[in-house]
Short mmCIF file of C-alpha atoms in Angstrom, two decimals:
data_model
loop_
_atom_site.label_atom_id
_atom_site.label_comp_id
_atom_site.label_asym_id
_atom_site.label_seq_id
_atom_site.Cartn_x
_atom_site.Cartn_y
_atom_site.Cartn_z
CA MET A 16 288.85 119.06 73.13
CA ALA A 17 290.25 116.61 70.60
CA TYR A 18 289.03 113.04 70.76
CA SER A 19 291.32 110.14 69.95
CA GLU A 20 290.73 108.30 66.68
CA LYS A 21 289.57 105.27 68.62
CA VAL A 22 286.88 107.25 70.44
CA ILE A 23 285.70 108.72 67.16
CA ASP A 24 285.64 105.28 65.53
CA HIS A 25 283.48 103.80 68.29
CA TYR A 26 281.24 106.87 68.39
CA GLU A 27 280.66 106.84 64.64
CA LYS A 28 280.39 103.06 64.34
CA PRO A 29 279.17 101.89 67.74
CA ARG A 30 279.34 98.11 68.20
CA ASN A 31 276.48 96.14 69.68
CA VAL A 32 273.90 98.85 70.21
CA GLY A 33 270.58 97.43 71.27
CA SER A 34 268.72 95.53 73.95
CA LEU A 35 268.33 91.93 75.06
CA ASP A 36 265.26 90.54 76.77
CA SER A 37 265.83 91.50 80.36
CA LYS A 38 263.38 88.84 81.54
CA ASP A 39 265.47 86.04 80.01
CA GLN A 40 267.11 84.01 82.78
CA HIS A 41 270.36 84.00 80.83
CA VAL A 42 270.46 87.78 80.48
CA GLY A 43 272.01 90.10 83.03
CA THR A 44 271.28 93.85 82.93
CA GLY A 45 273.40 96.59 84.41
CA LEU A 46 272.16 100.19 84.55
CA VAL A 47 274.74 102.59 85.96
CA GLY A 48 275.23 106.35 86.17
CA ALA A 49 272.55 109.02 86.53
CA PRO A 50 270.81 111.40 84.14
CA ALA A 51 271.62 114.32 86.42
CA CYS A 52 275.33 113.55 86.04
CA GLY A 53 275.08 113.41 82.29
CA ASP A 54 275.94 109.71 81.89
CA VAL A 55 273.80 106.59 81.97
CA MET A 56 274.95 103.21 80.63
CA LYS A 57 272.81 100.18 80.16
CA LEU A 58 274.83 97.02 79.51
CA GLN A 59 273.26 93.62 78.93
CA VAL A 60 275.03 90.28 78.70
CA LYS A 61 273.68 86.90 77.62
CA ILE A 62 275.54 84.12 79.40
CA THR A 63 275.61 80.43 78.49
CA ASP A 64 275.17 77.68 81.06
CA ASP A 65 278.92 77.09 81.10
CA GLY A 66 279.50 80.75 82.05
CA ARG A 67 280.54 82.26 78.77
CA ILE A 68 279.26 85.64 77.49
CA GLU A 69 277.74 84.83 74.12
CA ASP A 70 276.20 88.23 73.47
CA ALA A 71 276.42 91.78 74.80
CA LYS A 72 274.38 94.88 73.99
CA PHE A 73 274.48 98.45 75.22
CA LYS A 74 272.63 101.72 75.20
CA THR A 75 274.29 104.86 76.53
CA PHE A 76 273.25 108.43 77.31
CA GLY A 77 276.42 110.46 77.52
CA CYS A 78 279.31 112.12 75.79
CA GLY A 79 281.38 110.58 73.02
CA SER A 80 283.80 109.02 75.49
CA ALA A 81 280.96 107.35 77.40
CA ILE A 82 279.48 105.94 74.19
CA ALA A 83 282.90 104.75 73.03
CA SER A 84 283.71 103.15 76.42
CA SER A 85 280.49 101.15 76.43
CA SER A 86 280.83 100.15 72.79
CA LEU A 87 284.39 98.99 73.40
CA ILE A 88 283.58 96.83 76.42
CA THR A 89 280.78 95.00 74.62
CA GLU A 90 283.37 94.09 72.00
CA TRP A 91 285.86 93.00 74.65
CA ILE A 92 283.56 90.88 76.79
CA LYS A 93 281.87 88.95 74.00
CA GLY A 94 283.18 85.38 74.04
CA LYS A 95 284.88 85.80 77.40
CA THR A 96 284.06 83.86 80.57
CA ILE A 97 282.49 85.70 83.50
CA GLN A 98 285.80 85.57 85.30
CA GLU A 99 287.71 87.03 82.35
CA ALA A 100 285.15 89.81 81.89
CA LEU A 101 285.40 90.78 85.54
CA GLU A 102 289.14 91.18 85.16
CA ILE A 103 288.69 94.12 82.73
CA LYS A 104 289.64 97.29 84.57
CA ASN A 105 288.67 100.87 83.82
CA LYS A 106 292.36 101.62 83.30
CA ASP A 107 292.43 99.25 80.32
CA VAL A 108 289.49 101.07 78.72
CA ALA A 109 290.92 104.51 79.42
CA GLU A 110 294.32 103.56 78.05
CA TYR A 111 292.96 101.92 74.92
CA LEU A 112 290.71 104.88 74.11
CA GLU A 113 293.35 107.43 75.22
CA LEU A 114 290.82 109.21 77.43
CA PRO A 115 291.89 112.54 78.93
CA PRO A 116 291.78 112.81 82.76
CA VAL A 117 288.42 114.62 82.74
CA LYS A 118 286.89 111.62 80.92
CA ILE A 119 288.26 108.83 83.14
CA HIS A 120 284.88 108.57 84.86
CA CYS A 121 283.45 107.21 81.57
CA SER A 122 285.75 104.20 81.80
CA VAL A 123 284.89 103.76 85.48
CA LEU A 124 281.25 103.66 84.51
CA ALA A 125 282.00 101.02 81.88
CA GLU A 126 283.73 98.79 84.45
CA ASP A 127 280.79 99.27 86.83
CA ALA A 128 278.40 98.34 84.03
CA ILE A 129 280.11 94.99 83.43
CA LYS A 130 280.09 94.17 87.15
CA SER A 131 276.50 95.22 87.54
CA ALA A 132 275.27 93.21 84.53
CA ILE A 133 277.09 90.07 85.68
CA LYS A 134 275.82 90.49 89.23
CA ASP A 135 272.28 90.73 87.90
CA TYR A 136 272.79 87.51 85.94
CA GLN A 137 274.26 85.76 88.97
CA SER A 138 271.42 86.78 91.26
CA LYS A 139 268.95 85.45 88.68
CA GLN A 140 270.80 82.14 88.64
CA GLU A 141 270.87 81.95 92.43
CA GLY A 142 267.16 82.70 92.55
CA LYS A 143 266.53 79.74 90.28
CA VAL A 144 268.07 77.21 92.66
CA MET B 29 282.59 110.39 55.77
CA LYS B 30 282.30 113.10 53.20
CA GLU B 31 283.60 116.45 54.29
CA LYS B 32 280.87 119.00 54.94
CA LYS B 33 281.28 122.74 54.99
CA GLN B 34 281.71 124.04 58.53
CA ILE B 35 278.75 126.19 59.58
CA TYR B 36 279.21 128.86 62.24
CA LEU B 37 276.29 129.04 64.67
CA ASP B 38 277.98 130.41 67.77
CA TYR B 39 277.31 134.15 67.43
CA GLN B 40 277.07 134.57 71.23
CA ALA B 41 280.65 133.40 71.68
CA THR B 42 281.88 135.85 69.10
CA THR B 43 280.89 137.32 65.75
CA PRO B 44 283.06 137.57 62.66
CA CYS B 45 284.44 141.05 62.13
CA ASP B 46 282.43 142.68 59.34
CA PRO B 47 284.64 143.20 56.24
CA ARG B 48 283.49 146.85 56.14
CA VAL B 49 284.83 147.24 59.68
CA VAL B 50 288.15 145.64 58.75
CA GLU B 51 288.49 148.01 55.82
CA LYS B 52 287.99 151.06 58.05
CA MET B 53 290.58 149.80 60.53
CA MET B 54 293.37 149.02 58.06
CA PRO B 55 294.81 152.54 57.63
CA TYR B 56 295.24 152.77 61.41
CA LEU B 57 297.36 149.63 61.35
CA SER B 58 299.70 151.12 58.76
CA GLU B 59 300.21 154.75 57.77
CA LEU B 60 298.01 156.34 60.47
CA TYR B 61 299.98 155.18 63.48
CA GLY B 62 299.83 158.29 65.64
CA ASN B 63 299.11 158.27 69.37
CA ALA B 64 295.69 159.79 69.98
CA HIS B 65 297.04 161.39 73.13
CA SER B 66 299.86 163.24 71.34
CA ARG B 67 298.52 166.77 71.40
CA THR B 68 301.47 168.49 69.74
CA HIS B 69 301.55 167.25 66.14
CA ASP B 70 299.54 166.18 63.15
CA HIS B 71 300.04 162.44 63.62
CA GLY B 72 298.46 162.71 67.03
CA TRP B 73 295.63 164.95 65.87
CA GLN B 74 294.65 162.56 63.09
CA ALA B 75 294.50 159.67 65.52
CA GLU B 76 292.54 161.74 68.01
CA GLN B 77 290.05 162.73 65.36
CA ALA B 78 289.49 159.10 64.43
CA VAL B 79 288.96 158.12 68.06
CA GLU B 80 286.50 160.94 68.67
CA ARG B 81 284.55 160.04 65.55
CA ALA B 82 284.35 156.45 66.84
CA ARG B 83 283.23 157.70 70.26
CA GLU B 84 280.35 159.54 68.57
CA GLN B 85 279.33 156.42 66.68
CA VAL B 86 279.31 154.35 69.85
CA ALA B 87 277.36 157.02 71.73
CA GLN B 88 274.79 157.30 68.99
CA ILE B 89 273.71 153.67 68.99
CA ILE B 90 272.65 153.90 72.66
CA ASN B 91 271.43 157.54 72.50
CA ALA B 92 274.21 158.86 74.73
CA SER B 93 276.62 161.78 74.48
CA PRO B 94 280.17 161.00 73.26
CA LYS B 95 281.47 162.43 76.54
CA GLU B 96 279.78 159.56 78.33
CA ILE B 97 281.70 156.85 76.45
CA ILE B 98 284.88 155.32 77.92
CA PHE B 99 286.85 152.92 75.74
CA THR B 100 287.96 149.70 77.46
CA SER B 101 289.41 146.36 76.40
CA GLY B 102 286.02 144.67 76.30
CA ALA B 103 282.84 143.98 78.22
CA THR B 104 284.66 142.08 80.96
CA GLU B 105 286.70 145.15 81.78
CA SER B 106 283.66 147.43 81.41
CA ASN B 107 281.69 145.32 83.86
CA ASN B 108 284.58 145.23 86.32
CA LEU B 109 285.06 148.99 86.05
CA ALA B 110 281.37 149.77 86.41
CA ILE B 111 280.76 147.58 89.43
CA LYS B 112 284.05 147.86 91.31
CA GLY B 113 284.64 151.48 90.27
CA VAL B 114 281.26 152.72 91.47
CA ALA B 115 281.47 150.63 94.63
CA GLU B 116 284.85 152.07 95.48
CA PHE B 117 283.75 155.65 94.97
CA TYR B 118 280.58 155.44 97.08
CA LYS B 119 281.70 152.82 99.62
CA ASP B 120 281.49 155.18 102.58
CA LYS B 121 277.84 155.98 101.82
CA LYS B 122 276.26 152.77 100.50
CA LYS B 123 277.29 149.14 100.71
CA HIS B 124 274.62 147.07 99.02
CA ILE B 125 274.48 145.85 95.41
CA ILE B 126 271.77 143.85 93.66
CA THR B 127 272.44 141.56 90.72
CA CYS B 128 270.96 138.30 89.50
CA LYS B 129 272.04 134.68 89.36
CA THR B 130 272.10 134.41 85.58
CA GLU B 131 274.56 137.24 85.00
CA HIS B 132 277.82 136.69 83.14
CA LYS B 133 280.69 135.37 85.26
CA CYS B 134 282.54 138.70 85.12
CA VAL B 135 279.62 140.47 86.82
CA LEU B 136 279.16 137.70 89.38
CA GLU B 137 282.89 137.52 90.11
CA SER B 138 283.15 141.30 90.46
CA CYS B 139 280.31 141.13 92.98
CA ARG B 140 281.97 138.26 94.84
CA TRP B 141 285.16 140.30 95.01
CA LEU B 142 283.22 143.18 96.56
CA GLU B 143 281.54 140.77 98.95
CA ARG B 144 284.98 139.74 100.20
CA ASN B 145 285.71 143.44 100.64
CA GLY B 146 282.83 144.40 102.88
CA PHE B 147 279.89 144.79 100.47
CA ASP B 148 276.51 143.11 100.78
CA ILE B 149 275.33 141.52 97.55
CA THR B 150 271.85 140.26 96.74
CA TYR B 151 271.80 137.67 93.95
CA LEU B 152 268.22 137.68 92.67
CA ASP B 153 266.61 134.46 91.50
CA VAL B 154 264.99 134.52 88.08
CA GLU B 155 261.62 133.14 87.06
CA THR B 156 261.50 129.85 85.11
CA ASN B 157 261.45 131.94 81.91
CA GLY B 158 264.78 133.49 82.86
CA LEU B 159 263.41 136.96 83.62
CA VAL B 160 263.88 138.99 86.77
CA ASN B 161 260.71 139.50 88.79
CA LEU B 162 260.22 143.26 89.22
CA ASN B 163 258.48 142.91 92.57
CA THR B 164 261.33 140.81 93.89
CA LEU B 165 263.70 143.50 92.69
CA LYS B 166 261.69 146.26 94.39
CA LYS B 167 261.64 144.32 97.64
CA ALA B 168 265.38 143.75 97.51
CA ILE B 169 266.16 147.49 97.39
CA ARG B 170 267.33 148.87 100.76
CA PRO B 171 268.23 152.37 101.93
CA ASP B 172 271.90 151.49 101.44
CA THR B 173 271.49 150.00 97.97
CA LEU B 174 274.03 151.61 95.68
CA LEU B 175 273.73 149.73 92.40
CA VAL B 176 271.57 147.29 90.47
CA SER B 177 273.41 145.32 87.80
CA ILE B 178 271.12 143.35 85.49
CA MET B 179 272.14 142.27 82.02
CA ALA B 180 270.24 143.25 78.87
CA VAL B 181 270.30 140.04 76.80
CA ASN B 182 271.39 136.82 78.44
CA ASN B 183 274.36 135.21 76.72
CA GLU B 184 273.22 131.64 77.26
CA ILE B 185 269.48 131.76 76.70
CA GLY B 186 268.90 135.06 74.88
CA VAL B 187 266.11 136.43 77.09
CA ILE B 188 265.76 140.22 77.24
CA GLN B 189 265.38 141.64 80.74
CA PRO B 190 262.79 144.42 81.21
CA LEU B 191 265.37 147.22 81.11
CA ALA B 192 263.01 150.22 81.05
CA GLU B 193 261.04 148.88 84.03
CA ILE B 194 264.21 148.15 85.97
CA GLY B 195 265.58 151.60 85.08
CA LYS B 196 262.43 153.23 86.36
CA ILE B 197 262.51 151.34 89.65
CA CYS B 198 266.16 152.25 90.15
CA ARG B 199 265.68 155.93 89.37
CA GLU B 200 262.70 156.16 91.74
CA ASN B 201 264.80 154.69 94.50
CA GLY B 202 267.97 156.66 93.87
CA VAL B 203 269.90 153.57 92.89
CA PHE B 204 272.33 153.41 89.97
CA PHE B 205 271.41 151.00 87.18
CA HIS B 206 274.20 149.18 85.34
CA THR B 207 273.47 146.79 82.49
CA ASP B 208 275.84 144.39 80.78
CA ALA B 209 274.65 144.94 77.22
CA ALA B 210 277.39 142.94 75.48
CA GLN B 211 274.82 140.71 73.76
CA ALA B 212 272.32 143.51 73.17
CA VAL B 213 273.98 146.56 71.65
CA GLY B 214 273.73 146.42 67.89
CA LYS B 215 271.18 143.60 68.09
CA ILE B 216 268.16 145.23 69.70
CA PRO B 217 267.34 148.92 70.22
CA ILE B 218 268.92 150.31 73.38
CA ASP B 219 268.28 153.84 74.61
CA VAL B 220 269.98 154.91 77.82
CA GLU B 221 267.61 157.85 78.23
CA ALA B 222 264.33 156.02 77.67
CA MET B 223 265.55 153.07 79.75
CA GLN B 224 267.10 155.25 82.46
CA ILE B 225 270.37 153.36 82.37
CA ASP B 226 273.31 154.87 84.29
CA LEU B 227 276.11 152.53 83.25
CA LEU B 228 276.22 150.21 80.26
CA SER B 229 278.86 147.76 79.02
CA ILE B 230 279.57 147.16 75.34
CA SER B 231 281.73 144.53 73.64
CA GLY B 232 283.25 145.04 70.19
CA HIS B 233 283.44 141.45 69.01
CA LYS B 234 279.83 140.66 69.85
CA LEU B 235 278.58 143.19 67.30
CA TYR B 236 280.76 142.34 64.30
CA GLY B 237 283.63 144.50 65.48
CA PRO B 238 287.15 143.51 66.55
CA LYS B 239 288.13 141.63 69.70
CA GLY B 240 290.07 143.50 72.38
CA ILE B 241 287.85 146.57 72.55
CA GLY B 242 284.71 147.52 74.40
CA ALA B 243 283.18 150.55 75.97
CA LEU B 244 281.52 151.66 79.15
CA TYR B 245 278.78 154.26 79.12
CA VAL B 246 278.92 156.40 82.27
CA ARG B 247 276.02 158.84 82.73
CA ARG B 248 276.85 162.52 83.26
CA LYS B 249 273.43 163.86 84.25
CA PRO B 250 272.77 162.91 87.00
CA ARG B 251 276.44 162.22 87.28
CA VAL B 252 277.81 158.80 88.11
CA ARG B 253 281.29 158.78 89.63
CA LEU B 254 283.69 155.89 89.67
CA VAL B 255 287.24 155.13 90.68
CA SER B 256 289.55 154.08 87.87
CA GLN B 257 290.76 150.50 88.18
CA ILE B 258 293.92 151.03 86.13
CA SER B 259 296.54 153.57 87.23
CA GLY B 260 298.38 155.58 84.62
CA GLY B 261 298.25 158.67 82.46
CA GLY B 262 294.64 159.51 83.25
CA GLN B 263 293.23 158.98 79.77
CA GLU B 264 289.49 158.62 79.18
CA ARG B 265 288.65 161.44 81.59
CA GLY B 266 290.63 159.77 84.32
CA MET B 267 288.46 156.69 84.32
CA ARG B 268 290.64 154.37 82.25
CA SER B 269 294.34 154.94 81.75
CA GLY B 270 296.33 153.54 78.87
CA THR B 271 297.03 154.55 75.27
CA LEU B 272 293.95 153.96 73.14
CA PRO B 273 294.24 151.34 70.40
CA VAL B 274 293.12 153.68 67.62
CA PHE B 275 292.41 150.96 65.04
CA LEU B 276 290.23 149.06 67.51
CA CYS B 277 288.32 152.21 68.51
CA VAL B 278 287.71 152.93 64.81
CA GLY B 279 286.54 149.32 64.37
CA LEU B 280 284.11 149.47 67.28
CA GLY B 281 282.77 152.82 66.03
CA GLU B 282 282.20 151.52 62.53
CA ALA B 283 280.62 148.32 63.85
CA CYS B 284 278.15 150.44 65.84
CA ALA B 285 277.40 152.67 62.84
CA ILE B 286 276.67 149.67 60.60
CA ALA B 287 274.60 147.96 63.28
CA GLU B 288 272.55 151.07 63.90
CA LYS B 289 271.78 151.47 60.21
CA GLU B 290 270.96 147.81 59.57
CA MET B 291 269.49 146.68 62.88
CA ALA B 292 265.84 146.69 61.86
CA THR B 293 266.27 144.65 58.67
CA GLU B 294 268.83 142.38 60.28
CA LEU B 295 266.59 141.62 63.24
CA GLU B 296 263.78 140.77 60.88
CA LYS B 297 265.99 138.39 58.89
CA ILE B 298 267.29 136.71 62.04
CA GLN B 299 263.76 136.30 63.38
CA GLU B 300 262.76 134.57 60.14
CA LEU B 301 265.74 132.22 60.15
CA SER B 302 265.25 131.47 63.82
CA ASP B 303 261.55 130.67 63.35
CA ARG B 304 262.31 128.54 60.31
CA PHE B 305 264.98 126.58 62.16
CA GLN B 306 262.83 126.03 65.23
CA ALA B 307 259.84 124.93 63.16
CA LYS B 308 261.95 122.39 61.27
CA LEU B 309 263.23 120.87 64.50
CA GLU B 310 259.82 120.79 66.13
CA GLU B 311 258.29 119.13 63.08
CA LYS B 312 260.68 116.18 63.28
CA LEU B 313 261.71 115.91 66.91
CA PRO B 314 259.35 115.34 69.84
CA GLN B 315 260.36 116.35 73.35
CA ILE B 316 262.54 119.34 72.63
CA TYR B 317 262.30 122.39 74.83
CA LEU B 318 263.28 126.01 74.28
CA ASN B 319 264.96 127.40 77.40
CA GLY B 320 264.03 130.92 78.46
CA ASP B 321 260.99 133.04 77.64
CA ALA B 322 259.55 132.23 74.21
CA LYS B 323 258.66 135.84 73.37
CA GLN B 324 260.85 138.24 75.30
CA ARG B 325 264.05 137.13 73.65
CA TYR B 326 266.64 137.93 71.03
CA PRO B 327 265.81 135.51 68.22
CA GLY B 328 269.46 134.95 67.29
CA ASN B 329 269.95 132.90 70.45
CA LEU B 330 268.17 129.57 70.69
CA ASN B 331 268.95 127.40 73.67
CA ILE B 332 267.21 124.07 73.20
CA SER B 333 267.12 120.92 75.33
CA PHE B 334 266.87 117.65 73.41
CA ALA B 335 265.49 115.26 76.02
CA HIS B 336 267.46 112.03 76.55
CA VAL B 337 270.42 113.02 74.36
CA GLU B 338 273.50 114.33 76.14
CA GLY B 339 274.74 117.64 74.72
CA GLU B 340 278.39 116.85 74.29
CA GLY B 341 277.65 113.50 72.69
CA LEU B 342 275.30 115.36 70.38
CA MET B 343 277.92 117.93 69.44
CA MET B 344 280.24 115.12 68.39
CA GLY B 345 277.59 114.00 65.93
CA ILE B 346 277.29 117.46 64.38
CA LYS B 347 280.94 118.32 64.07
CA ASN B 348 280.29 120.44 61.00
CA LEU B 349 278.21 122.82 63.13
CA SER B 350 280.04 125.23 65.42
CA VAL B 351 277.55 125.45 68.26
CA SER B 352 277.86 125.57 72.01
CA SER B 353 276.68 123.01 74.54
CA GLY B 354 274.81 124.01 77.67
CA SER B 355 275.89 120.78 79.26
CA ALA B 356 279.28 122.42 79.88
CA CYS B 357 280.78 118.94 79.83
CA THR B 358 283.20 120.32 77.28
CA SER B 359 284.70 122.63 79.85
CA ALA B 360 286.84 121.44 82.73
CA SER B 361 283.87 121.21 85.08
CA LEU B 362 281.25 118.54 84.57
CA GLU B 363 278.53 120.68 86.11
CA PRO B 364 275.74 121.71 83.78
CA SER B 365 275.20 125.41 83.12
CA TYR B 366 274.48 127.57 86.18
CA VAL B 367 272.13 129.68 84.07
CA LEU B 368 269.90 126.73 83.16
CA LYS B 369 270.07 125.61 86.78
CA SER B 370 268.85 129.04 87.90
CA LEU B 371 265.82 128.67 85.64
CA GLY B 372 265.01 125.45 87.45
CA VAL B 373 265.69 123.35 84.34
CA ASP B 374 266.07 119.70 85.39
CA GLU B 375 269.69 118.68 85.65
CA GLU B 376 269.03 115.92 83.16
CA LEU B 377 267.58 118.38 80.64
CA ALA B 378 270.38 120.84 81.30
CA HIS B 379 272.78 118.15 80.13
CA THR B 380 270.91 117.87 76.85
CA SER B 381 270.97 121.48 75.71
CA LEU B 382 272.59 123.22 72.77
CA ARG B 383 272.93 126.94 72.15
CA ILE B 384 272.43 127.79 68.50
CA GLY B 385 273.44 131.30 67.46
CA ILE B 386 272.11 132.89 64.30
CA GLY B 387 273.62 136.15 63.06
CA ARG B 388 274.33 138.64 60.31
CA PHE B 389 276.04 136.19 57.97
CA THR B 390 273.83 133.15 58.55
CA THR B 391 272.00 131.95 55.45
CA LYS B 392 268.78 130.03 54.92
CA GLU B 393 270.81 127.14 53.44
CA GLU B 394 272.96 126.99 56.57
CA VAL B 395 269.96 126.95 58.86
CA ASP B 396 268.32 124.19 56.82
CA GLN B 397 271.50 122.12 56.78
CA ALA B 398 271.93 122.61 60.54
CA ALA B 399 268.35 121.55 61.25
CA GLU B 400 268.77 118.47 59.07
CA ASP B 401 272.03 117.48 60.76
CA ILE B 402 270.68 118.02 64.27
CA ILE B 403 267.54 116.01 63.51
CA ALA B 404 269.64 113.12 62.17
CA ALA B 405 272.06 113.16 65.12
CA VAL B 406 269.34 113.42 67.78
CA SER B 407 267.31 110.62 66.20
CA HIS B 408 270.39 108.40 65.96
CA LEU B 409 271.47 109.09 69.55
CA ARG B 410 267.97 108.59 70.92
CA GLU B 411 267.99 105.10 69.39
CA MET B 412 271.14 104.57 71.41
CA SER B 413 269.88 106.19 74.61
CA PRO B 414 268.68 104.00 77.50
CA LEU B 415 266.71 107.00 78.81
CA TRP B 416 264.82 107.41 75.56
CA GLU B 417 264.06 103.67 75.57
CA MET B 418 262.76 103.84 79.14
CA ALA B 419 260.71 106.96 78.46
CA GLN B 420 259.15 105.29 75.39
CA ALA B 421 258.27 102.30 77.57
CA GLY B 422 256.46 104.66 79.91
CA ILE B 423 258.95 104.38 82.77
CA ASP B 424 259.17 107.49 84.95
CA LEU B 425 262.87 108.27 85.05
CA LYS B 426 262.44 110.01 88.38
CA SER B 427 261.20 106.77 89.97
CA ILE B 428 264.55 105.07 89.40
CA GLN B 429 267.22 104.85 92.05
CA TRP B 430 270.20 106.10 90.06
CA SER B 431 273.64 105.10 91.20
CA GLY B 432 275.44 108.30 90.26
CA HIS B 433 279.19 108.47 90.33
#
């Protein structure tokens, strides 16, 4: 199976690999997928008080397309507002990375990871009140 | 990135045709073009002579008689012919066949086909080391058991099934014993007499011969009968019609002759390379697991799980190594290997496995380079793996409610 140049670029030079302090009130963590399925993504976002994503980090267990999808979305969501980040759809990721049909689930996972990380942040904020 | 030399480590998928084999085949692709079945002229006789010489060479490597060797297009056809052909001939007397869950797809699919056509099939489980339990086999034999089909060397994990013991059990119970020896012939000693094998499948391209040819050994004493699966001119003693590809027969024969002569030294070399490679990996990488029995195996097949690193992602990081992934994510299905599953390997670990094949033309330098590249890629990907991070933090991955997808 041939990977697109964009997948290879993100696989070889992944952006924003790492972890943020998950206990930080400004950090939201999303952990999606399952080891038994061969894909797990951990996406973390650090969100400012005015609702802007100032930092994003990821770690991914999965194939090249899964790693590239998570790397790409960290790049995309950085600097965006929560609302803007939630508007990113898996289709955008799949199209940009030219994922073949069998790899579409990687982009779905990436979209889920954004939603899950933001939801975690929001529940932390609600808990504070 | 600097371009690295591509290293071939997928000897279970196929082996390169030995140059000595190619040389022997060449005349039969040019001036010696006769049909081996033409009995009336010199062109035919020359071709026939070459085919019969090849048949002897094939017979010799498994201690059979040339009359017991049927040329086919490969092990897939041999396995189909053995299982379906025997079943069809004896179907009025016996209707039960025993095989095991880690067999090659062509054996399993042949059995499923028979199942749809009125046969009873028992698919034996294997132990966690990949081997068939002999007591389980004994218990599975019934009065109407016709055939036991158990492979010699497993293509995914390299374990060697206890052929002689299985042969003995089968003979004592009046059951035919077929073995798919595609990964075994030419690699490890096989003796159809000592192992009491009744039918045995051979593949040309797995033993440094050409693709498109194989053979089926069919025992004559006590005689095994089968119904041909291809209708035609009745070649190969009526068991396999079709004009023989003389150059391929010559190639398979020569490949067997070379393998027989060099097997002992080759096996020793492969064992050394395999041990060296494994030791290098184990020295640098914690949490790696060899799948299948550690001792009863062909050393040229190493199936290793690298915990917390997904196999296909790993293969992308070692593009200069031609290896195979047990994760099977590269194929159309996203299911991990059914063989690893049968061993009871965790699904997560099944997704992290690579099959590394070492063979006749593998060098020490290649093995060292491969180990170095795999160590670098696994270390890099573990740094990027949330599972590795969690495991390092002492979190039990099984305690987590995974979302799946």
